[in-house]
Structure formats: structure tokens, C-alpha cells
Amino acid sequence: MLPSLFIAHGAPLLAIENNEYTQFLNQLGKNLPRPKAIVIFSAHWESRVQKVSDVEQYSTIYDFGGFPPELYTIQYPAQGNHELSQEIENLFNENEVPFETEMQRGLDHGSWVVLRMLYPNADIPVIAMSVNPILSPEEQYKIGKTLSGLREKDILIIASGGTSHNLRAVNWADSGVDQWALEFEDWLAYHLNHWDLDSLFQYDTLAPNAEYAVPPYGREHFIPLFYAMGAADNAKKAALLHRSFRYGNLTHSVWQFG
């Protein structure tokens, strides 16, 4: 059975960098059993109702500005999978999860940066999914849980975001790691490893420095974690595969669930 994954997509520059984290992601794609398809939740696709893509072939969205021109030439022309989109919609209907089908939107950089590092040939079908930061963590977890059975069918579920992701606090000089980010990440790791949902669902009041790591305007980057956890509710096991930092406090982390 494939795991579900939470993968930090970092800053857009990650797409053209060669560093410890990009090398890890490149190798991760080689180490995992090859999935039949990928379902990916992206922090850069927010919606008040869950969106399910049903796209024949995705365009590439450049949802950022002010970066080197080469970033805007990258293409990730992944195919969709109509049957899998329908299966997901059936699961949502059975579990009373409201949703809408999206038949045009391309892949934003929260999706293609990650997918391109794992599977550079864009030869695995992809179903793109939105996230809703207005929902409670319990509701986000439930959406992931609804899809947990897909892992038994060799479908890889990925949630792309960032656990400590406060772009107003980053130090572009990239010198050292801020203590507040370390304290937040250590708290998070402890409770993820213990599958302590009661505490995790109250991270905003219980975790040290949560107001810096997950500012109110940036919750959409943290909450994909709950979709990924929910997708492994039938196993309830967590493992930190990688953690490093850029720009003082931007966390590059990969969590495996299941």
C-alpha cells in the first residue's frame, strides 16, 4: 500500500535549484513504488467548496511574480484520469463531502514544483484538489480520510504546503535557523509521531510560536497536513523523511503517513 505524503514546496525558486532538499525529492520519486495515479492537494488552490479536477491534460500555471525568466518556461503537461475523478466524486457523495468538479484549471506551482521533482517525465495521471483553510482541522482530516482507500489501489496521495511558512518573516540572507521555527517544528513532530489529533487540531493555541509559523494569512500552507494525515487514518503512522530550513525559518519537510 502506498503512503500519503505531506511535502513542503518551498519558494518557487526551488524548481530550478540543486540543493539538499531537491536532491532528496528527486530520490524519493525513485524510491517509492511507482503509483498508478497521483491525487494532490495544493496550498495554492483555495476554495470554499472542495474542488476535484477532471482535466484531460493540464496547463502549467505560473502563480508568482518577479522570479528569473527560466521559471516561466517550465512545463509539466500531466494528464488527468476521468475514471479516478469520478471515483473520488463517488466517495465524496457517499461520505457527504460537498464538492464541485473543475474541468479547466491547470496545475499551480504548489503542485508542479513537487510533481516535477518526484516524476520529471509527467507520465503519471494526476488529479488536482483544492484546500479550504476556513474548514476546521477535523473537517480537513475527514476529507483526506474519505480518500484513504485509494492508497490500497496504488494511488499516491500528496498534500503540498509548508509547516512553517511565513513569508513576511523569512531572512533572504539565509543565515542560520530561527529558534522559534525549531521549537514549532519540534512540537509538531512530537504530536505527529504520536498521532495526537486532539493536540494537532488545536495547534494554533497549543504549539509554541504558532502565530509566527502559521500566520492567519498563511493557514492554507499548513492545513494540507491534515488532508495527508486523514488519508492515512487506516494506519495512523507518521514518519519524518526530511527536514531542512531555508531563509531562516521556511521549513522544507516531508512527512510520510501510513
mmCIF file of N, CA and C in Angstrom, residues 13-81:
data_model
loop_
_atom_site.group_PDB
_atom_site.id
_atom_site.type_symbol
_atom_site.label_atom_id
_atom_site.label_comp_id
_atom_site.label_asym_id
_atom_site.label_seq_id
_atom_site.Cartn_x
_atom_site.Cartn_y
_atom_site.Cartn_z
ATOM 1 N N LEU A 13 11.618 29.337 -6.403
ATOM 2 C CA LEU A 13 12.991 29.113 -6.860
ATOM 3 C C LEU A 13 13.435 27.662 -6.707
ATOM 4 N N LEU A 14 12.774 26.950 -5.821
ATOM 5 C CA LEU A 14 13.127 25.545 -5.609
ATOM 6 C C LEU A 14 13.091 24.768 -6.926
ATOM 7 N N ALA A 15 12.247 25.197 -7.847
ATOM 8 C CA ALA A 15 12.069 24.474 -9.108
ATOM 9 C C ALA A 15 13.329 24.461 -9.958
ATOM 10 N N ILE A 16 14.233 25.426 -9.746
ATOM 11 C CA ILE A 16 15.440 25.486 -10.576
ATOM 12 C C ILE A 16 16.705 25.373 -9.739
ATOM 13 N N GLU A 17 16.574 25.003 -8.478
ATOM 14 C CA GLU A 17 17.734 24.883 -7.601
ATOM 15 C C GLU A 17 18.212 23.434 -7.517
ATOM 16 N N ASN A 18 19.463 23.297 -7.144
ATOM 17 C CA ASN A 18 20.044 21.986 -6.850
ATOM 18 C C ASN A 18 20.629 22.063 -5.449
ATOM 19 N N ASN A 19 19.922 21.489 -4.489
ATOM 20 C CA ASN A 19 20.370 21.547 -3.110
ATOM 21 C C ASN A 19 19.973 20.260 -2.388
ATOM 22 N N GLU A 20 20.197 20.236 -1.096
ATOM 23 C CA GLU A 20 19.905 19.043 -0.297
ATOM 24 C C GLU A 20 18.452 18.604 -0.444
ATOM 25 N N TYR A 21 17.558 19.564 -0.458
ATOM 26 C CA TYR A 21 16.136 19.220 -0.499
ATOM 27 C C TYR A 21 15.705 18.740 -1.883
ATOM 28 N N THR A 22 16.137 19.434 -2.918
ATOM 29 C CA THR A 22 15.741 18.998 -4.260
ATOM 30 C C THR A 22 16.314 17.622 -4.571
ATOM 31 N N GLN A 23 17.519 17.373 -4.099
ATOM 32 C CA GLN A 23 18.123 16.054 -4.308
ATOM 33 C C GLN A 23 17.329 14.977 -3.569
ATOM 34 N N PHE A 24 16.861 15.313 -2.367
ATOM 35 C CA PHE A 24 16.050 14.347 -1.625
ATOM 36 C C PHE A 24 14.759 14.023 -2.378
ATOM 37 N N LEU A 25 14.084 15.059 -2.880
ATOM 38 C CA LEU A 25 12.824 14.826 -3.586
ATOM 39 C C LEU A 25 13.042 14.021 -4.866
ATOM 40 N N ASN A 26 14.123 14.313 -5.575
ATOM 41 C CA ASN A 26 14.424 13.536 -6.782
ATOM 42 C C ASN A 26 14.585 12.049 -6.445
ATOM 43 N N GLN A 27 15.266 11.772 -5.343
ATOM 44 C CA GLN A 27 15.498 10.382 -4.954
ATOM 45 C C GLN A 27 14.226 9.736 -4.420
ATOM 46 N N LEU A 28 13.398 10.525 -3.733
ATOM 47 C CA LEU A 28 12.154 9.988 -3.178
ATOM 48 C C LEU A 28 11.278 9.407 -4.278
ATOM 49 N N GLY A 29 11.180 10.102 -5.392
ATOM 50 C CA GLY A 29 10.383 9.604 -6.500
ATOM 51 C C GLY A 29 10.885 8.277 -7.032
ATOM 52 N N LYS A 30 12.198 8.059 -6.938
ATOM 53 C CA LYS A 30 12.783 6.795 -7.398
ATOM 54 C C LYS A 30 12.593 5.681 -6.378
ATOM 55 N N ASN A 31 12.534 6.051 -5.101
ATOM 56 C CA ASN A 31 12.428 5.044 -4.043
ATOM 57 C C ASN A 31 11.010 4.526 -3.843
ATOM 58 N N LEU A 32 10.020 5.376 -4.104
ATOM 59 C CA LEU A 32 8.629 4.960 -3.906
ATOM 60 C C LEU A 32 8.205 3.972 -4.990
ATOM 61 N N PRO A 33 7.333 3.024 -4.648
ATOM 62 C CA PRO A 33 6.726 2.213 -5.711
ATOM 63 C C PRO A 33 5.999 3.133 -6.692
ATOM 64 N N ARG A 34 6.105 2.833 -7.963
ATOM 65 C CA ARG A 34 5.503 3.716 -8.963
ATOM 66 C C ARG A 34 3.979 3.685 -8.835
ATOM 67 N N PRO A 35 3.359 4.855 -8.595
ATOM 68 C CA PRO A 35 1.894 4.887 -8.449
ATOM 69 C C PRO A 35 1.188 4.803 -9.801
ATOM 70 N N LYS A 36 -0.049 4.304 -9.755
ATOM 71 C CA LYS A 36 -0.880 4.303 -10.961
ATOM 72 C C LYS A 36 -1.406 5.701 -11.271
ATOM 73 N N ALA A 37 -1.575 6.504 -10.212
ATOM 74 C CA ALA A 37 -2.052 7.875 -10.366
ATOM 75 C C ALA A 37 -1.699 8.631 -9.089
ATOM 76 N N ILE A 38 -1.805 9.964 -9.162
ATOM 77 C CA ILE A 38 -1.485 10.829 -8.030
ATOM 78 C C ILE A 38 -2.662 11.763 -7.771
ATOM 79 N N VAL A 39 -3.053 11.869 -6.528
ATOM 80 C CA VAL A 39 -4.038 12.860 -6.092
ATOM 81 C C VAL A 39 -3.274 13.882 -5.266
ATOM 82 N N ILE A 40 -3.314 15.160 -5.667
ATOM 83 C CA ILE A 40 -2.511 16.160 -4.973
ATOM 84 C C ILE A 40 -3.357 17.354 -4.533
ATOM 85 N N PHE A 41 -3.298 17.638 -3.230
ATOM 86 C CA PHE A 41 -3.905 18.831 -2.640
ATOM 87 C C PHE A 41 -2.849 19.933 -2.621
ATOM 88 N N SER A 42 -3.170 21.113 -3.130
ATOM 89 C CA SER A 42 -2.196 22.204 -3.179
ATOM 90 C C SER A 42 -2.654 23.400 -2.361
ATOM 91 N N ALA A 43 -1.716 23.936 -1.562
ATOM 92 C CA ALA A 43 -1.999 25.145 -0.788
ATOM 93 C C ALA A 43 -2.316 26.338 -1.676
ATOM 94 N N HIS A 44 -1.924 26.269 -2.935
ATOM 95 C CA HIS A 44 -2.147 27.399 -3.838
ATOM 96 C C HIS A 44 -3.445 27.297 -4.623
ATOM 97 N N TRP A 45 -4.278 26.368 -4.211
ATOM 98 C CA TRP A 45 -5.631 26.307 -4.788
ATOM 99 C C TRP A 45 -6.623 26.311 -3.635
ATOM 100 N N GLU A 46 -7.099 27.478 -3.278
ATOM 101 C CA GLU A 46 -8.058 27.625 -2.189
ATOM 102 C C GLU A 46 -9.471 27.736 -2.750
ATOM 103 N N SER A 47 -10.396 27.086 -2.076
ATOM 104 C CA SER A 47 -11.804 27.204 -2.462
ATOM 105 C C SER A 47 -12.670 26.909 -1.249
ATOM 106 N N ARG A 48 -13.849 27.504 -1.220
ATOM 107 C CA ARG A 48 -14.760 27.295 -0.101
ATOM 108 C C ARG A 48 -15.489 25.952 -0.208
ATOM 109 N N VAL A 49 -15.546 25.397 -1.403
ATOM 110 C CA VAL A 49 -16.098 24.055 -1.620
ATOM 111 C C VAL A 49 -14.997 23.208 -2.234
ATOM 112 N N GLN A 50 -14.877 21.966 -1.772
ATOM 113 C CA GLN A 50 -13.837 21.091 -2.293
ATOM 114 C C GLN A 50 -13.935 20.965 -3.815
ATOM 115 N N LYS A 51 -12.808 21.195 -4.491
ATOM 116 C CA LYS A 51 -12.752 21.071 -5.949
ATOM 117 C C LYS A 51 -12.033 19.773 -6.315
ATOM 118 N N VAL A 52 -12.556 19.114 -7.331
ATOM 119 C CA VAL A 52 -11.950 17.895 -7.869
ATOM 120 C C VAL A 52 -11.706 18.127 -9.357
ATOM 121 N N SER A 53 -10.462 18.042 -9.796
ATOM 122 C CA SER A 53 -10.160 18.263 -11.207
ATOM 123 C C SER A 53 -10.580 17.068 -12.050
ATOM 124 N N ASP A 54 -11.144 17.371 -13.187
ATOM 125 C CA ASP A 54 -11.413 16.366 -14.218
ATOM 126 C C ASP A 54 -10.938 16.971 -15.533
ATOM 127 N N VAL A 55 -9.627 16.928 -15.732
ATOM 128 C CA VAL A 55 -8.959 17.606 -16.833
ATOM 129 C C VAL A 55 -8.254 16.562 -17.684
ATOM 130 N N GLU A 56 -8.369 16.710 -18.999
ATOM 131 C CA GLU A 56 -7.708 15.744 -19.886
ATOM 132 C C GLU A 56 -6.200 15.930 -19.866
ATOM 133 N N GLN A 57 -5.734 17.165 -20.035
ATOM 134 C CA GLN A 57 -4.310 17.490 -19.926
ATOM 135 C C GLN A 57 -4.175 18.862 -19.295
ATOM 136 N N TYR A 58 -3.279 18.955 -18.298
ATOM 137 C CA TYR A 58 -3.137 20.192 -17.526
ATOM 138 C C TYR A 58 -2.215 21.188 -18.225
ATOM 139 N N SER A 59 -2.604 22.450 -18.156
ATOM 140 C CA SER A 59 -1.678 23.527 -18.463
ATOM 141 C C SER A 59 -0.823 23.779 -17.219
ATOM 142 N N THR A 60 0.200 24.625 -17.368
ATOM 143 C CA THR A 60 1.098 24.946 -16.258
ATOM 144 C C THR A 60 0.844 26.392 -15.838
ATOM 145 N N ILE A 61 0.496 26.582 -14.570
ATOM 146 C CA ILE A 61 0.169 27.915 -14.054
ATOM 147 C C ILE A 61 1.402 28.506 -13.377
ATOM 148 N N TYR A 62 1.727 29.754 -13.718
ATOM 149 C CA TYR A 62 2.847 30.464 -13.088
ATOM 150 C C TYR A 62 2.262 31.495 -12.123
ATOM 151 N N ASP A 63 1.879 31.014 -10.954
ATOM 152 C CA ASP A 63 1.172 31.856 -9.988
ATOM 153 C C ASP A 63 2.160 32.527 -9.032
ATOM 154 N N PHE A 64 3.094 33.275 -9.620
ATOM 155 C CA PHE A 64 4.101 34.010 -8.847
ATOM 156 C C PHE A 64 4.669 35.080 -9.762
ATOM 157 N N GLY A 65 5.409 36.014 -9.198
ATOM 158 C CA GLY A 65 5.959 37.094 -10.000
ATOM 159 C C GLY A 65 7.324 37.519 -9.501
ATOM 160 N N GLY A 66 8.126 38.094 -10.404
ATOM 161 C CA GLY A 66 9.410 38.652 -10.024
ATOM 162 C C GLY A 66 10.545 37.665 -9.936
ATOM 163 N N PHE A 67 10.400 36.503 -10.539
ATOM 164 C CA PHE A 67 11.432 35.469 -10.472
ATOM 165 C C PHE A 67 12.161 35.362 -11.810
ATOM 166 N N PRO A 68 13.282 34.619 -11.862
ATOM 167 C CA PRO A 68 14.048 34.508 -13.108
ATOM 168 C C PRO A 68 13.191 33.983 -14.259
ATOM 169 N N PRO A 69 13.466 34.462 -15.487
ATOM 170 C CA PRO A 69 12.647 34.089 -16.649
ATOM 171 C C PRO A 69 12.547 32.580 -16.872
ATOM 172 N N GLU A 70 13.585 31.834 -16.512
ATOM 173 C CA GLU A 70 13.560 30.391 -16.781
ATOM 174 C C GLU A 70 12.445 29.676 -16.018
ATOM 175 N N LEU A 71 12.002 30.252 -14.905
ATOM 176 C CA LEU A 71 10.901 29.631 -14.169
ATOM 177 C C LEU A 71 9.616 29.612 -14.994
ATOM 178 N N TYR A 72 9.470 30.614 -15.860
ATOM 179 C CA TYR A 72 8.231 30.769 -16.616
ATOM 180 C C TYR A 72 8.234 29.973 -17.926
ATOM 181 N N THR A 73 9.306 29.219 -18.137
ATOM 182 C CA THR A 73 9.357 28.351 -19.320
ATOM 183 C C THR A 73 9.128 26.882 -18.970
ATOM 184 N N ILE A 74 9.079 26.590 -17.678
ATOM 185 C CA ILE A 74 8.899 25.196 -17.255
ATOM 186 C C ILE A 74 7.486 24.729 -17.604
ATOM 187 N N GLN A 75 7.400 23.541 -18.145
ATOM 188 C CA GLN A 75 6.111 22.926 -18.458
ATOM 189 C C GLN A 75 5.999 21.594 -17.712
ATOM 190 N N TYR A 76 4.806 21.302 -17.229
ATOM 191 C CA TYR A 76 4.543 19.987 -16.637
ATOM 192 C C TYR A 76 3.192 19.508 -17.182
ATOM 193 N N PRO A 77 3.195 18.934 -18.384
ATOM 194 C CA PRO A 77 1.941 18.612 -19.074
ATOM 195 C C PRO A 77 1.332 17.278 -18.644
ATOM 196 N N ALA A 78 1.037 17.160 -17.368
ATOM 197 C CA ALA A 78 0.463 15.905 -16.859
ATOM 198 C C ALA A 78 -0.933 15.668 -17.431
ATOM 199 N N GLN A 79 -1.289 14.408 -17.538
ATOM 200 C CA GLN A 79 -2.627 14.005 -17.950
ATOM 201 C C GLN A 79 -3.514 13.836 -16.722
ATOM 202 N N GLY A 80 -4.810 13.974 -16.900
ATOM 203 C CA GLY A 80 -5.768 13.642 -15.854
ATOM 204 C C GLY A 80 -6.211 12.196 -15.988
ATOM 205 N N ASN A 81 -7.238 11.844 -15.244
ATOM 206 C CA ASN A 81 -7.805 10.494 -15.306
ATOM 207 C C ASN A 81 -9.288 10.598 -14.952
#
